[in-house]
Amino acid sequence: MNTLKSLGIPTYNAVYNSLFPNLLKRTVAYKSALSLNNLYPNSSLKLTTLSLPPKHGNEKFSGYIPIEELDITFSRSSGPGGQNVNKVNTKVDVRFHLQSAKWLSDEIKEKLSEKEGYLIYKSDLTRSQQLNLADCLEKIRSSVRECLIERAEPSPETTEKIRRKLERAAKERLLIKRQRSQLKNDRQAPQVVL
Amino acid sequence: MPNTVDKALNLLRFLPRVCLANIRDNPGSRRGPRRGRAQHGGDKHGAGNKGSGQRQNYMRIGYETGNNPFYLRFPWEPYYKGHHLKRQYPPLSMLDLQKMIDLNRIDTSKPIDLVAILNTGLYKLFPDQHQFGVHLTDDGADIFDAKVNLEVQWANELVVAAVERAGGVITTAYYDPHSLQAMLNTKKFFERGIPIPRRMMPPPDAIEYYTDASKRGYLADPEKVSEERLVLSQKYGYKLPKIEDDPDYEMLTERKDPRQIFFGLDPGWVVNLRDKVILKPQEEELLKYYAS
């Protein structure tokens, strides 16, 4: 007798029965050729929570800011906007004490400390509180990075050039002043001393 | 103090039941149709005086009385080229999603995918109109407060940040139109008696999006996704919740295989709802095909 199988037609066998659901419990999940362990064989495929970014070389500031150490307050923004601007707290105020900040190096603290105590960053750029907070953090990061830029000092030839220019300018100014004063003097009647 | 509301309610106790006989429209809310007779409606019958308005001999649409008309000035306009073939992702705001969760239309103790959102009945999708899934928008991202395992088709950075801040996990996944039709009306699909198809890979212009960890693509490396989670928490200024210590960690990291359409059902299986039986292929050729 020719069965369907012998004729080459694909057959199905009932393997799962709803009356006895635990009879053949699945132990292996479905894995296709495109599953993640085939695409990334060297990865652990686990979703984890990193606390610090991976270090890249000798950079002084990686851009990481511990959010818990910042004092964030929300308030209402200024400007037009009707009921929305009157009611929604979209303005963000971020403060932190500079000297006691552990996440900044002393070099950065020195350059940032124009005023004693707290550094305040505010933003009401967008209509969204979250985006304004992101803007505040970006301001903090950009001000820190600006401190770390090493400005090139002018060469001795340039400094000498500048000094000579200033001297010449001063001489010129004094000459004009003297000439002016002489002119004023000539307008007066001469003082005859007998 | 005479309370108007109490007075009104007292009156209501003795008034007769509302029926068609004792209600009428507000005066002036309905104006009857004007017939073409007598002073109002007659005379020129709304056609005005002289001109093409009264004589009904209008110029063709777009005609500009002789000069080269706007619709003929430009031989082609590439701005809209291929617009009718582009993929569309009808939006679902985070506000709507939060409402659905709060009103128990969606169960947050299980992973939320397109099937769950479609089953609420509040979100409609039409795959035959080039619609490819859910685009989660950031409207309501600041008040989103539900810990969920979410799988959508498109989400921007702020949305991802909002979901992860609440302690959840979001993934973007692609479904081809055949899979979408199966997901839309699952019961009808099972009644067709055909094996569950494999989910197709995204088209070439979408592969980059779905393999990107910063977009939480389903084809991206989960390790890179973990790094991106920190990056986003730093950008938007929130403390990243530790999902490994969460008791629902297993549920939150539950994911479908890239070829799988439904949770718990493999491609190739035939689901018989009437006899409550699932038929699985046994032939090697078929097994190889469905696992490829």
Short mmCIF file of C-alpha atoms in Angstrom, two decimals:
data_model
loop_
_atom_site.label_atom_id
_atom_site.label_comp_id
_atom_site.label_asym_id
_atom_site.label_seq_id
_atom_site.Cartn_x
_atom_site.Cartn_y
_atom_site.Cartn_z
CA MET A 1 0.00 0.00 0.00
CA ASN A 2 1.36 3.40 -0.85
CA THR A 3 1.25 5.66 2.18
CA LEU A 4 1.30 9.40 1.76
CA LYS A 5 4.76 9.43 3.27
CA SER A 6 6.12 6.94 0.73
CA LEU A 7 4.68 9.06 -2.08
CA GLY A 8 6.74 11.98 -0.85
CA ILE A 9 3.81 14.10 0.32
CA PRO A 10 4.62 15.84 3.65
CA THR A 11 2.61 14.42 6.57
CA TYR A 12 1.75 15.72 10.01
CA ASN A 13 1.44 13.81 13.25
CA ALA A 14 -0.65 15.14 16.10
CA VAL A 15 1.80 15.57 18.94
CA TYR A 16 -0.12 17.91 21.24
CA ASN A 17 -3.46 16.99 22.84
CA SER A 18 -5.42 19.57 24.81
CA LEU A 19 -6.76 16.91 27.21
CA PHE A 20 -3.23 16.07 28.34
CA PRO A 21 -1.37 19.38 27.97
CA ASN A 22 1.61 18.49 30.14
CA LEU A 23 2.29 15.20 28.40
CA LEU A 24 4.90 16.62 26.08
CA LYS A 25 6.03 19.80 27.75
CA ARG A 26 8.29 22.01 25.68
CA THR A 27 11.81 22.15 26.98
CA VAL A 28 13.51 23.71 23.96
CA ALA A 29 12.38 27.08 22.57
CA TYR A 30 12.18 27.63 18.83
CA LYS A 31 15.53 28.69 17.32
CA SER A 32 15.79 29.60 13.66
CA ALA A 33 18.90 30.29 11.59
CA LEU A 34 18.40 33.99 12.28
CA SER A 35 18.17 33.71 16.07
CA LEU A 36 20.43 35.99 18.09
CA ASN A 37 22.82 33.23 19.19
CA ASN A 38 23.52 32.49 15.49
CA LEU A 39 23.95 36.18 14.63
CA TYR A 40 26.13 36.98 17.66
CA PRO A 41 27.88 33.75 18.74
CA ASN A 42 30.35 35.55 21.02
CA SER A 43 27.77 37.54 22.93
CA SER A 44 26.15 36.61 26.23
CA LEU A 45 22.76 37.81 24.87
CA LYS A 46 21.83 39.12 28.30
CA LEU A 47 20.33 42.54 28.96
CA THR A 48 22.27 44.08 31.84
CA THR A 49 22.55 47.43 33.57
CA LEU A 50 25.97 49.08 33.33
CA SER A 51 26.77 51.66 36.00
CA LEU A 52 29.77 53.29 34.32
CA PRO A 53 30.64 53.68 30.65
CA PRO A 54 33.58 51.59 29.34
CA LYS A 55 36.85 53.56 29.55
CA HIS A 56 38.40 54.76 26.31
CA GLY A 57 42.08 55.65 26.70
CA ASN A 58 43.24 58.64 28.73
CA GLU A 59 40.33 61.00 28.26
CA LYS A 60 39.88 63.22 31.31
CA PHE A 61 36.10 63.52 31.08
CA SER A 62 34.00 60.75 29.54
CA GLY A 63 30.77 62.74 29.69
CA TYR A 64 29.38 60.66 32.56
CA ILE A 65 27.42 62.65 35.16
CA PRO A 66 25.93 60.89 38.22
CA ILE A 67 22.34 62.15 38.14
CA GLU A 68 21.75 61.39 41.86
CA GLU A 69 24.29 64.05 42.86
CA LEU A 70 22.53 66.82 40.95
CA ASP A 71 19.75 68.90 42.47
CA ILE A 72 17.06 69.09 39.78
CA THR A 73 14.00 71.32 40.14
CA PHE A 74 11.21 72.02 37.70
CA SER A 75 9.27 75.25 37.27
CA ARG A 76 7.09 77.02 34.76
CA SER A 77 8.70 78.59 31.70
CA SER A 78 8.38 82.15 30.48
CA GLY A 79 7.23 83.34 27.09
CA PRO A 80 4.10 82.79 25.02
CA GLY A 81 2.16 79.55 25.05
CA GLY A 82 -1.26 80.08 26.66
CA GLN A 83 -2.58 77.49 29.07
CA ASN A 84 0.22 75.06 28.38
CA VAL A 85 3.03 77.43 29.39
CA ASN A 86 1.02 78.58 32.43
CA LYS A 87 0.44 75.10 33.79
CA VAL A 88 3.19 72.73 32.69
CA ASN A 89 6.55 72.69 34.48
CA THR A 90 8.88 72.66 31.51
CA LYS A 91 11.73 74.80 32.87
CA VAL A 92 14.58 72.82 34.37
CA ASP A 93 17.05 74.06 37.01
CA VAL A 94 20.08 71.85 37.69
CA ARG A 95 22.41 72.66 40.60
CA PHE A 96 25.42 70.99 42.16
CA HIS A 97 28.12 72.03 44.63
CA LEU A 98 31.32 72.36 42.65
CA GLN A 99 33.95 71.73 45.30
CA SER A 100 32.30 68.61 46.70
CA ALA A 101 31.63 67.06 43.27
CA LYS A 102 33.43 63.69 43.16
CA TRP A 103 32.87 63.17 39.45
CA LEU A 104 35.03 66.12 38.38
CA SER A 105 38.80 66.27 38.60
CA ASP A 106 40.53 69.11 40.51
CA GLU A 107 41.83 70.58 37.24
CA ILE A 108 38.26 70.99 35.96
CA LYS A 109 37.05 72.38 39.28
CA GLU A 110 39.76 75.03 39.22
CA LYS A 111 38.78 76.23 35.78
CA LEU A 112 35.03 76.14 36.45
CA SER A 113 35.18 77.89 39.81
CA GLU A 114 34.63 81.51 39.00
CA LYS A 115 32.13 81.76 41.82
CA GLU A 116 32.21 79.92 45.14
CA GLY A 117 29.66 77.25 45.94
CA TYR A 118 26.94 75.98 43.61
CA LEU A 119 26.91 75.95 39.83
CA ILE A 120 23.49 76.53 38.32
CA TYR A 121 22.36 75.54 34.85
CA LYS A 122 18.88 76.44 33.58
CA SER A 123 17.00 75.55 30.44
CA ASP A 124 13.59 76.34 28.99
CA LEU A 125 14.55 75.75 25.38
CA THR A 126 11.82 73.29 24.35
CA ARG A 127 8.23 72.54 25.30
CA SER A 128 9.16 69.26 26.90
CA GLN A 129 10.58 68.84 30.42
CA GLN A 130 12.62 65.78 29.42
CA LEU A 131 14.25 67.55 26.49
CA ASN A 132 15.02 70.57 28.66
CA LEU A 133 16.70 68.31 31.21
CA ALA A 134 18.75 66.77 28.41
CA ASP A 135 19.70 70.31 27.31
CA CYS A 136 20.85 71.19 30.86
CA LEU A 137 23.06 68.10 31.04
CA GLU A 138 24.49 68.91 27.63
CA LYS A 139 25.33 72.43 28.87
CA ILE A 140 27.17 70.94 31.86
CA ARG A 141 29.11 68.57 29.61
CA SER A 142 30.03 71.24 27.08
CA SER A 143 31.25 73.65 29.81
CA VAL A 144 33.44 70.87 31.29
CA ARG A 145 34.83 69.98 27.87
CA GLU A 146 35.56 73.64 27.16
CA CYS A 147 37.71 73.78 30.29
CA LEU A 148 39.73 70.83 29.09
CA ILE A 149 40.60 72.35 25.72
CA GLU A 150 44.29 73.35 25.85
CA ARG A 151 44.61 76.78 24.32
CA ALA A 152 47.91 77.20 22.44
CA GLU A 153 50.09 79.91 23.96
CA PRO A 154 51.54 82.48 21.55
CA SER A 155 55.21 82.08 20.59
CA PRO A 156 57.87 84.53 22.00
CA GLU A 157 58.12 86.20 18.56
CA THR A 158 54.37 86.93 18.58
CA THR A 159 54.42 88.27 22.16
CA GLU A 160 57.37 90.54 21.24
CA LYS A 161 55.49 91.76 18.14
CA ILE A 162 52.39 92.53 20.24
CA ARG A 163 54.48 94.38 22.86
CA ARG A 164 56.16 96.53 20.18
CA LYS A 165 52.79 97.33 18.61
CA LEU A 166 51.33 98.44 21.94
CA GLU A 167 54.40 100.58 22.64
CA ARG A 168 54.16 102.25 19.23
CA ALA A 169 50.45 102.89 19.73
CA ALA A 170 51.09 104.49 23.11
CA LYS A 171 53.83 106.72 21.63
CA GLU A 172 51.53 107.80 18.82
CA ARG A 173 48.72 108.60 21.24
CA LEU A 174 50.99 110.70 23.47
CA LEU A 175 52.37 112.56 20.44
CA ILE A 176 48.88 113.49 19.28
CA LYS A 177 47.99 114.56 22.82
CA ARG A 178 51.04 116.78 23.04
CA GLN A 179 50.35 118.34 19.64
CA ARG A 180 46.77 119.03 20.62
CA SER A 181 47.79 120.59 23.88
CA GLN A 182 50.39 122.80 22.05
CA LEU A 183 47.68 123.90 19.61
CA LYS A 184 45.40 124.93 22.48
CA ASN A 185 48.27 126.73 24.12
CA ASP A 186 49.07 128.68 20.88
CA ARG A 187 45.52 130.01 20.83
CA GLN A 188 46.09 131.78 24.14
CA ALA A 189 47.74 135.13 24.25
CA PRO A 190 51.44 134.82 25.00
CA GLN A 191 52.46 135.45 28.58
CA VAL A 192 55.08 138.11 28.60
CA VAL A 193 57.49 137.91 31.48
CA LEU A 194 59.35 141.10 31.97
CA MET B 1 -29.27 77.98 50.16
CA PRO B 2 -31.49 77.00 47.24
CA ASN B 3 -29.62 74.31 45.35
CA THR B 4 -30.57 74.41 41.69
CA VAL B 5 -29.46 70.85 41.17
CA ASP B 6 -31.61 69.53 44.02
CA LYS B 7 -34.59 71.49 42.73
CA ALA B 8 -34.12 70.11 39.24
CA LEU B 9 -33.82 66.56 40.53
CA ASN B 10 -36.98 66.98 42.60
CA LEU B 11 -38.85 68.18 39.51
CA LEU B 12 -37.53 65.23 37.55
CA ARG B 13 -39.17 62.84 40.00
CA PHE B 14 -42.67 64.01 38.97
CA LEU B 15 -42.17 64.75 35.28
CA PRO B 16 -43.34 62.18 32.72
CA ARG B 17 -40.87 59.84 30.99
CA VAL B 18 -39.00 61.38 28.07
CA CYS B 19 -40.38 60.18 24.76
CA LEU B 20 -40.66 61.46 21.21
CA ALA B 21 -43.95 63.21 22.07
CA ASN B 22 -42.53 65.54 24.71
CA ILE B 23 -39.16 66.65 23.30
CA ARG B 24 -38.28 69.06 20.53
CA ASP B 25 -35.19 70.47 18.89
CA ASN B 26 -33.67 73.78 20.01
CA PRO B 27 -35.22 76.57 17.93
CA GLY B 28 -32.99 77.38 14.99
CA SER B 29 -30.95 74.17 15.13
CA ARG B 30 -32.64 72.69 12.08
CA ARG B 31 -33.44 74.60 8.95
CA GLY B 32 -35.66 72.83 6.49
CA PRO B 33 -34.49 72.27 2.91
CA ARG B 34 -35.23 75.18 0.58
CA ARG B 35 -37.54 74.19 -2.27
CA GLY B 36 -37.20 76.00 -5.59
CA ARG B 37 -40.50 77.91 -5.24
CA ALA B 38 -41.63 81.37 -3.98
CA GLN B 39 -39.51 84.14 -2.46
CA HIS B 40 -36.81 82.09 -0.62
CA GLY B 41 -35.48 79.31 -2.80
CA GLY B 42 -37.19 80.47 -6.02
CA ASP B 43 -36.31 83.25 -8.47
CA LYS B 44 -32.61 82.56 -9.43
CA HIS B 45 -32.52 79.23 -7.53
CA GLY B 46 -29.14 79.94 -5.82
CA ALA B 47 -27.27 80.41 -9.09
CA GLY B 48 -26.62 84.18 -8.82
CA ASN B 49 -26.56 86.62 -11.76
CA LYS B 50 -25.14 86.00 -15.28
CA GLY B 51 -21.63 84.51 -15.61
CA SER B 52 -20.61 80.84 -15.70
CA GLY B 53 -22.29 80.42 -12.28
CA GLN B 54 -25.76 80.95 -13.65
CA ARG B 55 -25.06 79.68 -17.16
CA GLN B 56 -23.28 76.49 -15.91
CA ASN B 57 -20.55 76.72 -18.55
CA TYR B 58 -17.46 76.72 -16.34
CA MET B 59 -13.84 76.71 -17.49
CA ARG B 60 -11.96 73.45 -16.92
CA ILE B 61 -10.33 73.02 -13.48
CA GLY B 62 -6.83 74.54 -13.31
CA TYR B 63 -7.37 76.80 -16.33
CA GLU B 64 -5.83 80.24 -15.70
CA THR B 65 -7.49 82.22 -18.51
CA GLY B 66 -4.74 81.62 -21.02
CA ASN B 67 -1.40 81.73 -19.23
CA ASN B 68 0.55 78.52 -18.62
CA PRO B 69 -1.36 76.96 -15.68
CA PHE B 70 0.35 75.78 -12.49
CA TYR B 71 -0.49 72.12 -13.08
CA LEU B 72 1.25 72.20 -16.49
CA ARG B 73 4.28 74.34 -15.59
CA PHE B 74 6.37 71.58 -14.08
CA PRO B 75 7.10 68.51 -16.22
CA TRP B 76 7.76 66.35 -13.14
CA GLU B 77 7.88 66.77 -9.34
CA PRO B 78 10.26 64.28 -7.71
CA TYR B 79 9.22 65.27 -4.19
CA TYR B 80 6.38 62.76 -4.13
CA LYS B 81 8.15 60.03 -6.09
CA GLY B 82 7.39 56.62 -4.67
CA HIS B 83 5.29 58.07 -1.82
CA HIS B 84 2.54 55.56 -2.56
CA LEU B 85 5.01 52.69 -2.05
CA LYS B 86 6.62 53.85 1.19
CA ARG B 87 6.08 51.94 4.42
CA GLN B 88 3.63 53.55 6.85
CA TYR B 89 3.52 53.13 10.62
CA PRO B 90 0.26 54.52 12.04
CA PRO B 91 0.99 56.29 15.33
CA LEU B 92 0.03 55.24 18.84
CA SER B 93 0.84 57.80 21.51
CA MET B 94 2.37 56.83 24.86
CA LEU B 95 -0.63 58.55 26.45
CA ASP B 96 -2.98 56.11 24.70
CA LEU B 97 -0.82 53.19 25.73
CA GLN B 98 -0.80 54.35 29.36
CA LYS B 99 -4.60 54.70 29.24
CA MET B 100 -4.96 51.19 27.85
CA ILE B 101 -2.77 49.82 30.64
CA ASP B 102 -4.59 51.81 33.35
CA LEU B 103 -7.99 50.65 32.12
CA ASN B 104 -6.86 46.99 32.08
CA ARG B 105 -7.14 46.62 28.34
CA ILE B 106 -3.54 45.38 28.22
CA ASP B 107 -1.97 42.92 30.65
CA THR B 108 1.45 44.21 31.76
CA SER B 109 2.40 40.91 33.42
CA LYS B 110 3.00 39.46 29.93
CA PRO B 111 5.07 40.83 27.02
CA ILE B 112 3.14 43.42 24.99
CA ASP B 113 3.47 42.94 21.25
CA LEU B 114 1.42 44.00 18.21
CA VAL B 115 -1.13 41.22 18.81
CA ALA B 116 -1.84 42.52 22.33
CA ILE B 117 -2.30 46.08 21.06
CA LEU B 118 -4.57 44.93 18.21
CA ASN B 119 -6.65 42.80 20.56
CA THR B 120 -7.66 45.90 22.57
CA GLY B 121 -9.69 46.92 19.54
CA LEU B 122 -8.64 50.55 19.98
CA TYR B 123 -5.79 50.49 17.50
CA LYS B 124 -6.50 49.61 13.88
CA LEU B 125 -4.00 48.47 11.30
CA PHE B 126 -4.47 47.94 7.56
CA PRO B 127 -1.51 46.00 6.08
CA ASP B 128 -2.94 46.20 2.55
CA GLN B 129 -2.54 49.98 2.76
CA HIS B 130 1.24 49.74 3.20
CA GLN B 131 0.92 49.87 6.98
CA PHE B 132 3.62 47.91 8.73
CA GLY B 133 2.91 48.32 12.43
CA VAL B 134 2.90 50.55 15.49
CA HIS B 135 4.83 53.82 15.66
CA LEU B 136 4.97 54.72 19.33
CA THR B 137 5.03 58.54 19.58
CA ASP B 138 6.41 60.62 22.42
CA ASP B 139 3.12 62.37 23.22
CA GLY B 140 2.71 61.57 26.92
CA ALA B 141 6.25 60.36 27.46
CA ASP B 142 6.71 62.49 30.62
CA ILE B 143 3.76 60.83 32.37
CA PHE B 144 4.43 57.27 31.20
CA ASP B 145 4.80 55.12 34.29
CA ALA B 146 4.34 51.44 33.48
CA LYS B 147 6.96 48.68 33.67
CA VAL B 148 6.39 46.76 30.44
CA ASN B 149 8.10 44.49 27.96
CA LEU B 150 7.10 46.34 24.79
CA GLU B 151 7.58 45.32 21.17
CA VAL B 152 6.71 47.98 18.57
CA GLN B 153 7.74 48.60 14.99
CA TRP B 154 9.11 52.14 15.32
CA ALA B 155 10.06 54.28 18.31
CA ASN B 156 12.19 57.37 18.70
CA GLU B 157 14.80 58.08 21.36
CA LEU B 158 12.55 59.93 23.81
CA VAL B 159 10.04 57.06 23.78
CA VAL B 160 12.76 54.49 24.44
CA ALA B 161 14.08 56.66 27.30
CA ALA B 162 10.58 56.99 28.81
CA VAL B 163 9.99 53.22 28.74
CA GLU B 164 13.41 52.41 30.22
CA ARG B 165 13.09 55.08 32.90
CA ALA B 166 9.93 53.35 34.10
CA GLY B 167 11.90 50.10 34.43
CA GLY B 168 10.65 48.44 31.26
CA VAL B 169 12.19 47.06 28.09
CA ILE B 170 11.37 48.15 24.55
CA THR B 171 12.30 46.40 21.28
CA THR B 172 11.60 47.36 17.68
CA ALA B 173 10.71 44.44 15.42
CA TYR B 174 9.70 44.02 11.80
CA TYR B 175 6.70 42.02 10.54
CA ASP B 176 6.05 41.42 6.87
CA PRO B 177 2.51 41.96 5.49
CA HIS B 178 1.60 38.24 5.49
CA SER B 179 2.53 37.95 9.18
CA LEU B 180 0.58 41.11 9.90
CA GLN B 181 -2.55 39.69 8.27
CA ALA B 182 -2.16 36.58 10.43
CA MET B 183 -1.78 38.72 13.57
CA LEU B 184 -4.74 40.98 12.78
CA ASN B 185 -7.37 38.30 12.99
CA THR B 186 -5.63 35.31 14.51
CA LYS B 187 -8.77 33.18 14.88
CA LYS B 188 -9.62 33.62 11.19
CA PHE B 189 -6.05 32.77 10.27
CA PHE B 190 -6.11 29.53 12.27
CA GLU B 191 -9.44 28.60 10.70
CA ARG B 192 -7.76 28.68 7.29
CA GLY B 193 -5.86 25.57 8.31
CA ILE B 194 -2.50 26.60 6.84
CA PRO B 195 0.78 26.27 8.73
CA ILE B 196 2.04 29.36 10.54
CA PRO B 197 4.47 31.07 8.15
CA ARG B 198 8.00 32.21 8.96
CA ARG B 199 8.41 35.92 9.56
CA MET B 200 10.41 37.48 6.74
CA MET B 201 13.55 39.56 7.16
CA PRO B 202 13.20 43.36 6.92
CA PRO B 203 13.73 44.96 3.48
CA PRO B 204 17.22 46.38 2.70
CA ASP B 205 16.36 49.98 3.69
CA ALA B 206 15.01 48.81 7.07
CA ILE B 207 17.76 46.35 8.02
CA GLU B 208 20.02 49.13 9.30
CA TYR B 209 17.30 50.36 11.67
CA TYR B 210 16.50 46.91 13.06
CA THR B 211 20.14 45.92 13.60
CA ASP B 212 20.91 49.14 15.46
CA ALA B 213 21.26 48.81 19.24
CA SER B 214 20.48 52.50 19.79
CA LYS B 215 17.10 51.92 18.13
CA ARG B 216 16.64 48.70 20.21
CA GLY B 217 16.33 46.63 17.04
CA TYR B 218 15.34 42.97 17.43
CA LEU B 219 18.36 41.92 15.37
CA ALA B 220 20.83 43.93 17.49
CA ASP B 221 23.27 42.51 20.04
CA PRO B 222 21.74 42.67 23.56
CA GLU B 223 25.15 43.52 25.03
CA LYS B 224 25.35 46.64 22.87
CA VAL B 225 21.76 47.42 23.86
CA SER B 226 22.86 47.39 27.51
CA GLU B 227 25.54 49.98 26.71
CA GLU B 228 23.02 52.12 24.83
CA ARG B 229 20.68 51.99 27.84
CA LEU B 230 23.33 53.72 29.92
CA VAL B 231 24.00 56.28 27.16
CA LEU B 232 20.32 57.19 27.00
CA SER B 233 19.98 57.44 30.79
CA GLN B 234 22.92 59.84 30.78
CA LYS B 235 21.47 61.88 27.94
CA TYR B 236 18.02 62.29 29.43
CA GLY B 237 19.12 62.49 33.06
CA TYR B 238 17.52 59.60 34.95
CA LYS B 239 18.89 56.79 37.07
CA LEU B 240 18.90 53.53 35.14
CA PRO B 241 16.79 50.96 37.03
CA LYS B 242 18.53 47.61 37.61
CA ILE B 243 16.45 45.14 35.62
CA GLU B 244 18.60 42.15 36.62
CA ASP B 245 17.40 42.57 40.22
CA ASP B 246 13.81 42.89 39.13
CA PRO B 247 11.64 39.84 39.99
CA ASP B 248 10.05 40.15 36.52
CA TYR B 249 13.42 40.01 34.75
CA GLU B 250 12.54 36.82 32.89
CA MET B 251 9.27 38.26 31.60
CA LEU B 252 10.95 41.56 30.65
CA THR B 253 13.68 39.89 28.61
CA GLU B 254 11.34 37.39 26.93
CA ARG B 255 11.71 37.76 23.19
CA LYS B 256 10.45 36.12 20.07
CA ASP B 257 12.83 34.51 17.61
CA PRO B 258 13.30 36.70 14.49
CA ARG B 259 11.34 34.11 12.44
CA GLN B 260 8.54 33.73 14.97
CA ILE B 261 5.20 35.52 14.72
CA PHE B 262 3.35 34.42 17.85
CA PHE B 263 4.70 33.75 21.31
CA GLY B 264 4.78 30.03 22.00
CA LEU B 265 3.91 29.00 18.44
CA ASP B 266 6.60 27.98 15.96
CA PRO B 267 6.43 28.48 12.21
CA GLY B 268 5.17 25.35 10.50
CA TRP B 269 2.62 24.40 13.12
CA VAL B 270 -1.04 24.06 12.23
CA VAL B 271 -3.41 25.10 15.00
CA ASN B 272 -6.75 23.29 14.93
CA LEU B 273 -9.11 25.29 17.13
CA ARG B 274 -12.11 23.00 16.67
CA ASP B 275 -10.42 19.80 17.83
CA LYS B 276 -8.08 21.79 20.12
CA VAL B 277 -5.00 20.16 18.64
CA ILE B 278 -1.71 21.52 17.31
CA LEU B 279 -0.19 19.65 14.37
CA LYS B 280 3.57 19.81 14.02
CA PRO B 281 5.60 18.79 10.96
CA GLN B 282 7.70 15.64 11.23
CA GLU B 283 9.33 15.50 7.77
CA GLU B 284 13.00 16.48 7.84
CA GLU B 285 12.65 18.69 4.78
CA LEU B 286 9.87 20.69 6.40
CA LEU B 287 11.65 20.98 9.73
CA LYS B 288 14.76 22.22 7.94
CA TYR B 289 12.73 24.79 6.00
CA TYR B 290 10.91 26.16 9.02
CA ALA B 291 14.11 26.38 11.06
CA SER B 292 16.03 28.26 8.37
#
